[in-house]
Every structure is written in C-alpha cells, then in structure tokens.
C-alpha cells in the first residue's frame, strides 16, 4: 500500500503522519522494549527525519538510558497511555513509531531482530529474520 504512514494513540488524542519511508523496521528484545510493551519485545519503524513527521496532540515524555548507555525519549498519550513515538539522543533527527500504532499495522515489514541476547525462550519471532545480539551500527 502506497501513501503516507499514519497512526496514533488508542483514544485518538495524538496522531502522526509522514510521507517519508522508514529506514529500518525491527523487532527489539532490549529490556526497555520488554518493560514498555509488557511482552518480550517491541516492534518499531524508524524514520529518517523527525522534521518530516507531522504530530498533532500533546504527548507526555520520559527519558531512559538504553542498553548501550545512550538516552532515549519515549512519548506517550497522557489520556490513554499508548506509546506513540521514540527519539534517540545519539540520532536526534530520527524518530521511531511502534508498529501497532499504525492505522494499518499490516504495513510493518520487519527487517531484523535486535538485542537477541535479551530474548526470552517464550517469545520466538520469525527465525528467517537476521538477529543481532545488540543494535546494528547503522539502521537500514
């Protein structure tokens, strides 16, 4: 399906849209993704430029140190609590959105599994995807 990438929170208070294509789509087993999602991984689409993503509504944020020590800024809806986007101190132009927050989550096409070193035996993903112990150096 061509066209813009759109999505938002469960209650509709926060929406996003971009015509840019994602540079990386992955499942991530890092501890932060596990705790944030409440399951064994998070699924993300990373876009190259935050400036190209139109976001409406006001999100609350919180900062966390990633497994690699770099800081991540999580944004979520203050009304329904849905995670809506993620930015990175070490890649400030990029923005990631959770796959399930897309209006059409079927557009998500994972390219890799990251932080495989933290994966749980009960959370097995597609075995044909390349799996990295940590995060690869360059998305894409």
PDB file of C-alpha atoms in Angstrom:
ATOM      1  CA  UNK A   1       0.000   0.000   0.000  1.00  0.00           C
ATOM      2  CA  UNK A   2       1.492   3.308  -1.038  1.00  0.00           C
ATOM      3  CA  UNK A   3       0.740   6.612   0.609  1.00  0.00           C
ATOM      4  CA  UNK A   4       1.600   8.299   3.859  1.00  0.00           C
ATOM      5  CA  UNK A   5       2.342   6.432   7.056  1.00  0.00           C
ATOM      6  CA  UNK A   6      -0.331   7.386   9.596  1.00  0.00           C
ATOM      7  CA  UNK A   7      -1.157   6.340  13.108  1.00  0.00           C
ATOM      8  CA  UNK A   8      -1.629   7.430  16.669  1.00  0.00           C
ATOM      9  CA  UNK A   9      -2.758   6.511  20.123  1.00  0.00           C
ATOM     10  CA  UNK A  10      -5.733   4.354  21.086  1.00  0.00           C
ATOM     11  CA  UNK A  11      -8.006   7.269  22.053  1.00  0.00           C
ATOM     12  CA  UNK A  12      -7.139   9.460  19.030  1.00  0.00           C
ATOM     13  CA  UNK A  13      -5.754  12.404  21.016  1.00  0.00           C
ATOM     14  CA  UNK A  14      -2.329  12.051  19.334  1.00  0.00           C
ATOM     15  CA  UNK A  15      -1.887  11.452  15.613  1.00  0.00           C
ATOM     16  CA  UNK A  16       1.151  11.301  13.347  1.00  0.00           C
ATOM     17  CA  UNK A  17       1.705  11.286   9.595  1.00  0.00           C
ATOM     18  CA  UNK A  18       4.701  11.191   7.276  1.00  0.00           C
ATOM     19  CA  UNK A  19       5.270  10.595   3.578  1.00  0.00           C
ATOM     20  CA  UNK A  20       8.859   9.506   4.268  1.00  0.00           C
ATOM     21  CA  UNK A  21       9.731   5.831   4.066  1.00  0.00           C
ATOM     22  CA  UNK A  22      11.103   4.052   7.130  1.00  0.00           C
ATOM     23  CA  UNK A  23      14.856   3.398   7.104  1.00  0.00           C
ATOM     24  CA  UNK A  24      14.609   0.443   9.486  1.00  0.00           C
ATOM     25  CA  UNK A  25      11.825  -1.848  10.709  1.00  0.00           C
ATOM     26  CA  UNK A  26      12.656  -4.187  13.549  1.00  0.00           C
ATOM     27  CA  UNK A  27      11.585  -6.248  16.497  1.00  0.00           C
ATOM     28  CA  UNK A  28      13.640  -5.339  19.568  1.00  0.00           C
ATOM     29  CA  UNK A  29      14.208  -7.559  22.624  1.00  0.00           C
ATOM     30  CA  UNK A  30      16.015  -4.923  24.733  1.00  0.00           C
ATOM     31  CA  UNK A  31      14.910  -4.726  28.364  1.00  0.00           C
ATOM     32  CA  UNK A  32      13.338  -1.308  27.806  1.00  0.00           C
ATOM     33  CA  UNK A  33      11.135  -2.614  24.970  1.00  0.00           C
ATOM     34  CA  UNK A  34      10.136  -5.611  27.075  1.00  0.00           C
ATOM     35  CA  UNK A  35       9.069  -3.491  30.031  1.00  0.00           C
ATOM     36  CA  UNK A  36       7.426  -0.826  27.900  1.00  0.00           C
ATOM     37  CA  UNK A  37       5.411  -3.314  25.842  1.00  0.00           C
ATOM     38  CA  UNK A  38       4.621  -5.733  28.649  1.00  0.00           C
ATOM     39  CA  UNK A  39       5.727  -8.641  26.431  1.00  0.00           C
ATOM     40  CA  UNK A  40       9.056  -9.973  25.191  1.00  0.00           C
ATOM     41  CA  UNK A  41       9.791  -7.333  22.539  1.00  0.00           C
ATOM     42  CA  UNK A  42       8.775  -4.093  20.854  1.00  0.00           C
ATOM     43  CA  UNK A  43       8.219  -3.650  17.117  1.00  0.00           C
ATOM     44  CA  UNK A  44       9.360  -0.375  15.540  1.00  0.00           C
ATOM     45  CA  UNK A  45       9.534   1.599  12.309  1.00  0.00           C
ATOM     46  CA  UNK A  46      12.321   4.188  12.284  1.00  0.00           C
ATOM     47  CA  UNK A  47      12.004   7.214  10.021  1.00  0.00           C
ATOM     48  CA  UNK A  48      14.970   9.326   8.907  1.00  0.00           C
ATOM     49  CA  UNK A  49      13.806  12.816   9.872  1.00  0.00           C
ATOM     50  CA  UNK A  50      11.674  13.851  12.822  1.00  0.00           C
ATOM     51  CA  UNK A  51      11.075  17.107  10.928  1.00  0.00           C
ATOM     52  CA  UNK A  52       9.156  15.172   8.239  1.00  0.00           C
ATOM     53  CA  UNK A  53       6.716  13.676  10.755  1.00  0.00           C
ATOM     54  CA  UNK A  54       3.626  15.774  11.473  1.00  0.00           C
ATOM     55  CA  UNK A  55       2.405  15.104  15.012  1.00  0.00           C
ATOM     56  CA  UNK A  56      -0.807  16.524  16.448  1.00  0.00           C
ATOM     57  CA  UNK A  57      -1.759  16.398  20.113  1.00  0.00           C
ATOM     58  CA  UNK A  58       0.383  16.747  23.211  1.00  0.00           C
ATOM     59  CA  UNK A  59       2.358  13.751  24.428  1.00  0.00           C
ATOM     60  CA  UNK A  60       3.947  13.222  27.798  1.00  0.00           C
ATOM     61  CA  UNK A  61       7.558  12.040  27.746  1.00  0.00           C
ATOM     62  CA  UNK A  62      10.062  10.218  29.868  1.00  0.00           C
ATOM     63  CA  UNK A  63      13.769   9.579  29.397  1.00  0.00           C
ATOM     64  CA  UNK A  64      15.556   6.289  29.827  1.00  0.00           C
ATOM     65  CA  UNK A  65      19.106   5.059  29.299  1.00  0.00           C
ATOM     66  CA  UNK A  66      19.252   2.458  26.535  1.00  0.00           C
ATOM     67  CA  UNK A  67      21.228  -0.769  26.899  1.00  0.00           C
ATOM     68  CA  UNK A  68      24.103   0.989  25.108  1.00  0.00           C
ATOM     69  CA  UNK A  69      24.036   3.892  27.587  1.00  0.00           C
ATOM     70  CA  UNK A  70      22.551   6.427  25.162  1.00  0.00           C
ATOM     71  CA  UNK A  71      19.400   8.265  26.150  1.00  0.00           C
ATOM     72  CA  UNK A  72      16.004   7.618  24.583  1.00  0.00           C
ATOM     73  CA  UNK A  73      12.968   9.877  24.906  1.00  0.00           C
ATOM     74  CA  UNK A  74       9.664   7.993  24.968  1.00  0.00           C
ATOM     75  CA  UNK A  75       6.430   9.818  24.121  1.00  0.00           C
ATOM     76  CA  UNK A  76       3.019   8.522  25.145  1.00  0.00           C
ATOM     77  CA  UNK A  77      -0.554   9.751  25.280  1.00  0.00           C
ATOM     78  CA  UNK A  78      -1.389  11.247  28.701  1.00  0.00           C
ATOM     79  CA  UNK A  79      -5.037  10.172  28.299  1.00  0.00           C
ATOM     80  CA  UNK A  80      -4.823   6.520  27.223  1.00  0.00           C
ATOM     81  CA  UNK A  81      -1.128   5.763  27.879  1.00  0.00           C
ATOM     82  CA  UNK A  82      -0.408   4.473  24.368  1.00  0.00           C
ATOM     83  CA  UNK A  83       3.250   4.752  23.275  1.00  0.00           C
ATOM     84  CA  UNK A  84       3.322   6.998  20.185  1.00  0.00           C
ATOM     85  CA  UNK A  85       6.959   7.671  19.328  1.00  0.00           C
ATOM     86  CA  UNK A  86      10.564   7.400  20.397  1.00  0.00           C
ATOM     87  CA  UNK A  87      13.596   9.605  19.731  1.00  0.00           C
ATOM     88  CA  UNK A  88      17.268   8.985  20.407  1.00  0.00           C
ATOM     89  CA  UNK A  89      19.913  11.350  21.848  1.00  0.00           C
ATOM     90  CA  UNK A  90      22.590   9.797  19.624  1.00  0.00           C
ATOM     91  CA  UNK A  91      20.451  10.111  16.437  1.00  0.00           C
ATOM     92  CA  UNK A  92      18.403  13.269  17.144  1.00  0.00           C
ATOM     93  CA  UNK A  93      16.956  13.588  13.633  1.00  0.00           C
ATOM     94  CA  UNK A  94      15.405  10.093  13.638  1.00  0.00           C
ATOM     95  CA  UNK A  95      12.052   9.101  15.094  1.00  0.00           C
ATOM     96  CA  UNK A  96      10.561   5.649  15.641  1.00  0.00           C
ATOM     97  CA  UNK A  97       6.918   4.667  15.992  1.00  0.00           C
ATOM     98  CA  UNK A  98       5.502   1.414  17.377  1.00  0.00           C
ATOM     99  CA  UNK A  99       4.227  -0.884  14.630  1.00  0.00           C
ATOM    100  CA  UNK A 100       0.914  -1.449  16.411  1.00  0.00           C
ATOM    101  CA  UNK A 101       0.252   2.313  16.493  1.00  0.00           C
ATOM    102  CA  UNK A 102      -0.038   2.437  12.691  1.00  0.00           C
ATOM    103  CA  UNK A 103      -3.519   2.850  11.240  1.00  0.00           C
ATOM    104  CA  UNK A 104      -2.585  -0.162   9.093  1.00  0.00           C
ATOM    105  CA  UNK A 105      -0.186  -2.307  11.175  1.00  0.00           C
ATOM    106  CA  UNK A 106      -0.073  -4.763   8.250  1.00  0.00           C
ATOM    107  CA  UNK A 107       2.331  -2.364   6.516  1.00  0.00           C
ATOM    108  CA  UNK A 108       5.034  -3.244   9.056  1.00  0.00           C
ATOM    109  CA  UNK A 109       7.725  -5.370   7.400  1.00  0.00           C
ATOM    110  CA  UNK A 110      10.374  -6.331   9.966  1.00  0.00           C
ATOM    111  CA  UNK A 111      13.904  -6.492   8.586  1.00  0.00           C
ATOM    112  CA  UNK A 112      15.708  -7.734  11.684  1.00  0.00           C
ATOM    113  CA  UNK A 113      15.540  -8.701  15.321  1.00  0.00           C
ATOM    114  CA  UNK A 114      17.714  -6.590  17.619  1.00  0.00           C
ATOM    115  CA  UNK A 115      19.002  -7.302  21.118  1.00  0.00           C
ATOM    116  CA  UNK A 116      18.592 -11.026  20.515  1.00  0.00           C
ATOM    117  CA  UNK A 117      20.873 -11.531  23.518  1.00  0.00           C
ATOM    118  CA  UNK A 118      17.935 -10.463  25.726  1.00  0.00           C
ATOM    119  CA  UNK A 119      15.270 -12.628  24.017  1.00  0.00           C
ATOM    120  CA  UNK A 120      13.195 -14.989  26.115  1.00  0.00           C
ATOM    121  CA  UNK A 121      12.597 -18.592  25.046  1.00  0.00           C
ATOM    122  CA  UNK A 122       8.843 -17.955  25.221  1.00  0.00           C
ATOM    123  CA  UNK A 123       8.963 -15.038  22.755  1.00  0.00           C
ATOM    124  CA  UNK A 124      10.151 -16.551  19.485  1.00  0.00           C
ATOM    125  CA  UNK A 125       9.964 -14.410  16.354  1.00  0.00           C
ATOM    126  CA  UNK A 126      10.404 -15.189  12.664  1.00  0.00           C
ATOM    127  CA  UNK A 127      13.548 -17.371  12.513  1.00  0.00           C
ATOM    128  CA  UNK A 128      14.314 -16.193   8.955  1.00  0.00           C
ATOM    129  CA  UNK A 129      14.977 -12.620  10.114  1.00  0.00           C
ATOM    130  CA  UNK A 130      18.596 -11.646  10.774  1.00  0.00           C
ATOM    131  CA  UNK A 131      19.111 -11.490  14.535  1.00  0.00           C
ATOM    132  CA  UNK A 132      21.666  -9.175  16.138  1.00  0.00           C
ATOM    133  CA  UNK A 133      22.915  -9.607  19.699  1.00  0.00           C
ATOM    134  CA  UNK A 134      22.623  -5.848  20.149  1.00  0.00           C
ATOM    135  CA  UNK A 135      21.692  -2.977  17.797  1.00  0.00           C
ATOM    136  CA  UNK A 136      23.488  -2.961  14.432  1.00  0.00           C
ATOM    137  CA  UNK A 137      25.700   0.085  13.865  1.00  0.00           C
ATOM    138  CA  UNK A 138      23.625   1.564  11.060  1.00  0.00           C
ATOM    139  CA  UNK A 139      19.886   1.101  10.529  1.00  0.00           C
ATOM    140  CA  UNK A 140      18.857   0.143   7.020  1.00  0.00           C
TER     141      UNK A 140
END
